[in-house]
CSV table of C-alpha atoms in Angstrom, one decimal:
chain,number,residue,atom,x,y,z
N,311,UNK,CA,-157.8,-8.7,94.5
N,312,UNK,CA,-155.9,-8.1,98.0
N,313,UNK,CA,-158.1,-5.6,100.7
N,314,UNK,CA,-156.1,-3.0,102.2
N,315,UNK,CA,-156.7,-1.9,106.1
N,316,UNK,CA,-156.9,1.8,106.1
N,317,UNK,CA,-156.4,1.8,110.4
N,318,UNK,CA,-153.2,3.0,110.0
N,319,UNK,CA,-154.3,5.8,107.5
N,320,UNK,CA,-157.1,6.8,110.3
N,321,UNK,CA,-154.8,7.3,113.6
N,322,UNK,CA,-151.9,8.7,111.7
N,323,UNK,CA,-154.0,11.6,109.7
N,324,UNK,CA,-156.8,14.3,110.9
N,325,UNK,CA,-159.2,15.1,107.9
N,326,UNK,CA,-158.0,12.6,105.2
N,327,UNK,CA,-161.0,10.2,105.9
N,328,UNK,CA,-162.8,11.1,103.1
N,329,UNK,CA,-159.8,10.5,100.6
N,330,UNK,CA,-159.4,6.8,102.9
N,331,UNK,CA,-163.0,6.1,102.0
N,332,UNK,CA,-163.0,6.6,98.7
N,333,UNK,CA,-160.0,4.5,98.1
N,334,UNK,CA,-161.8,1.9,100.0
N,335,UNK,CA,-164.5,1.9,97.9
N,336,UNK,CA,-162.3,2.1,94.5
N,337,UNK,CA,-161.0,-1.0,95.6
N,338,UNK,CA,-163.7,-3.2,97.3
N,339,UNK,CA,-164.4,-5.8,94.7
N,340,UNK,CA,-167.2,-7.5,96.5
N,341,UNK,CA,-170.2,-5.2,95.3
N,342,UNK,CA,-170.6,-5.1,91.5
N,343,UNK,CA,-170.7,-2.0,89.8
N,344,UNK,CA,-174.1,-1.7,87.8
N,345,UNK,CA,-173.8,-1.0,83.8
N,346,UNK,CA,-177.1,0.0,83.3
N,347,UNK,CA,-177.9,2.6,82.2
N,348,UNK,CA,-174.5,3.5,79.8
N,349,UNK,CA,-172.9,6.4,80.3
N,350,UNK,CA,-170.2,8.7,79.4
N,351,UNK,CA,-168.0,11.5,81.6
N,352,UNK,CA,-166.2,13.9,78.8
N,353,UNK,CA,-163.8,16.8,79.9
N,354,UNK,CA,-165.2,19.9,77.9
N,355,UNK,CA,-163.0,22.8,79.2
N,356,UNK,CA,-160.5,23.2,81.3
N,357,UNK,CA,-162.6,23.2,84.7
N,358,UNK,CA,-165.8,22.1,83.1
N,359,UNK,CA,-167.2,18.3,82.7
N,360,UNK,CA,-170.1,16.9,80.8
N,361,UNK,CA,-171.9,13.5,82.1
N,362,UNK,CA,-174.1,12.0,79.3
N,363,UNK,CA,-176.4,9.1,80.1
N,364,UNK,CA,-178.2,7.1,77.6
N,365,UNK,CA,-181.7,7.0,78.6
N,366,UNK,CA,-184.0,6.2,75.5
N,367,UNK,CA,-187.6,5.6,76.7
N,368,UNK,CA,-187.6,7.7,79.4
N,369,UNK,CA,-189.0,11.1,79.6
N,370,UNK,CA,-188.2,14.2,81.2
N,371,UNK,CA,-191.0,12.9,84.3
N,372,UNK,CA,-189.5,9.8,84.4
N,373,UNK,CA,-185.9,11.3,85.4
N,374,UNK,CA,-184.9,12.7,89.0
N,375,UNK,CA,-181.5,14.6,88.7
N,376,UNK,CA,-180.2,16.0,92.4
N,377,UNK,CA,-177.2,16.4,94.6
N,378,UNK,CA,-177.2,15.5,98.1
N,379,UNK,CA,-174.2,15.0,100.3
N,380,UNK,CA,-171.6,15.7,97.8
N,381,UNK,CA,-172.8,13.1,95.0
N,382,UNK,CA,-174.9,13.5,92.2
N,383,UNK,CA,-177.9,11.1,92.1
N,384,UNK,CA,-179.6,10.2,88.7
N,385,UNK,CA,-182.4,7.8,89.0
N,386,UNK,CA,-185.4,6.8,87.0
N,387,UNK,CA,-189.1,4.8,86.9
N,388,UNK,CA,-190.8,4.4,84.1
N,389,UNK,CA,-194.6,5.1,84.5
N,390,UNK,CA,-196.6,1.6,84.1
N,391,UNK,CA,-197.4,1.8,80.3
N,392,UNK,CA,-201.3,0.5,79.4
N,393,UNK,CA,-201.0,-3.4,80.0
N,394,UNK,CA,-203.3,-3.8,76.8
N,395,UNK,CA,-200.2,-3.8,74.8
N,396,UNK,CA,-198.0,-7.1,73.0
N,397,UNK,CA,-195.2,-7.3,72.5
N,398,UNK,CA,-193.4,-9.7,70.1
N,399,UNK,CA,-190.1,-8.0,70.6
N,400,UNK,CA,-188.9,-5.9,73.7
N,401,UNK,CA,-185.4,-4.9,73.0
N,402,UNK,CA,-185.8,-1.4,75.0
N,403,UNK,CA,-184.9,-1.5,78.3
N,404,UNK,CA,-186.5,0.9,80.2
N,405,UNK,CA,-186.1,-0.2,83.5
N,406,UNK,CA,-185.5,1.5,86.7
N,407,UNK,CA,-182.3,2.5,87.7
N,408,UNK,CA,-180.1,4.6,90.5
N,409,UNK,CA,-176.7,5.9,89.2
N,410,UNK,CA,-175.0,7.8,91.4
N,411,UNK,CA,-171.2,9.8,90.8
N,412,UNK,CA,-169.3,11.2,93.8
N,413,UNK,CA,-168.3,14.9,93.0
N,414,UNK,CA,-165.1,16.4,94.5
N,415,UNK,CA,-164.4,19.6,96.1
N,416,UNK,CA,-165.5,22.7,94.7
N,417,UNK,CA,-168.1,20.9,91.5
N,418,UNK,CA,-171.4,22.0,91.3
N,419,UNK,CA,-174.1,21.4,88.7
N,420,UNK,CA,-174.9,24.0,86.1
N,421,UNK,CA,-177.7,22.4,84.3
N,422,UNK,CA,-179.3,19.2,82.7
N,423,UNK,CA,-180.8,18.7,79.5
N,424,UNK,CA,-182.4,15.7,77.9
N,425,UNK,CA,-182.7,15.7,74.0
N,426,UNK,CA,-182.3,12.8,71.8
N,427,UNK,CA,-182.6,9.4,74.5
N,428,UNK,CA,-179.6,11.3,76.0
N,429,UNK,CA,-179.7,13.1,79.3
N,430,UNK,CA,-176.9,15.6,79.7
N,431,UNK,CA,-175.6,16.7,83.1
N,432,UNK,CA,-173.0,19.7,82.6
N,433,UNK,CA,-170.9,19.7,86.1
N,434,UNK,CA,-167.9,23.4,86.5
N,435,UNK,CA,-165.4,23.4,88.9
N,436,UNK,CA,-165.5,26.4,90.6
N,437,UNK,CA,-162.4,27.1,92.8
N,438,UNK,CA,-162.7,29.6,95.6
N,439,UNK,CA,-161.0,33.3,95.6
N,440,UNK,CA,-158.6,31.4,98.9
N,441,UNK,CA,-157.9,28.9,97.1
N,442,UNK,CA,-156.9,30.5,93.4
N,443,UNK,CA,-152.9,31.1,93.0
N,444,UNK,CA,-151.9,34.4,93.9
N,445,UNK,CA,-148.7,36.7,93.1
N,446,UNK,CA,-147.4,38.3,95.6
N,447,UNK,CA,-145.3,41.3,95.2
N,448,UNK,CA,-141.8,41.3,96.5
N,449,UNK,CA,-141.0,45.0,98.2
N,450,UNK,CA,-137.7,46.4,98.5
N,451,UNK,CA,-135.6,46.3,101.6
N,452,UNK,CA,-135.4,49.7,102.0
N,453,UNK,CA,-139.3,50.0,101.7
N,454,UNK,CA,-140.1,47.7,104.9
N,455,UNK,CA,-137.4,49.1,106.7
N,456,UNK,CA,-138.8,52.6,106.9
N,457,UNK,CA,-142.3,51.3,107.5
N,458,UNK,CA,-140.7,49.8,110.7
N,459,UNK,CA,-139.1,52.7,111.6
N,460,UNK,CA,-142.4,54.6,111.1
N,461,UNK,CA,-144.6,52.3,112.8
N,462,UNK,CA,-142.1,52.9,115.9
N,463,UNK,CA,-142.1,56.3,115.5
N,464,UNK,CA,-145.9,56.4,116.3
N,465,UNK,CA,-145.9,53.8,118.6
């Protein structure tokens, strides 16, 4: 794969950095991207989203779900089980892990759930009154001219 330089991106632009890191990231190919643990991101409304990770062995004290400088951060340990045990098969993987999903603007976490060997992380986008579309109503000419005139008046 080709790298990009994102200089020009940098001096030309004030406040865009975070969209020139991310591509940067996207499309650096020299850090592999981890599989473990599998994972799936649904769309289950409109504005809402659903991150379900398969995490069978683990317990609800093994698991550390938290946000922290706009990324969500899922990571677990499994507790040393008693050492008396053998095993003939271990098909289980239950080791640790870090998994870690950047979050854009306005996302925020509503809850977590584990049930099943599934943890489920339900993420809402919740965009802010400034932001949402407004109508705005179109007055008549004859209306703004008089509220000029008036505003002279008492000036």
């Amino acid at each position: 794969m080709r790298g990009y330089d994102f200089a020009p991106l940098y001096r030309a632009t004030v406040g865009f950095d975070q969209i020139a890191d991310l591509m940067d990231r996207v499309l650096t190919n020299e850090v592999s991207q981890p599989t473990y643990p599998p994972y799936n991101i649904e769309k289950t409304a409109d504005d809402a989203y659903r991150i379900s990770i398969a995490v069978a062995g683990f317990s609800d004290d093994d698991l550390t779900v938290e946000v922290k400088d706009g990324a969500l951060h899922v990571s677990a340990k499994k507790v040393d089980e008693d050492e008396d045990r053998t095993f003939l098969h271990r098909g289980i993987a239950t080791r640790a892990f870090q998994r870690r999903f950047h979050l854009a603007d306005h996302v925020r976490v509503v809850g977590a759930s584990h049930e099943n060997g599934m943890l489920h992380i339900d993420l809402e986008r919740e965009i802010p009154e400034a932001l949402k579309p407004r109508r705005i109503e179109i007055a008549k000419a004859d209306a703004i001219e008089k509220d000029v005139v008036d505003a002279k008046a008492v000036n």
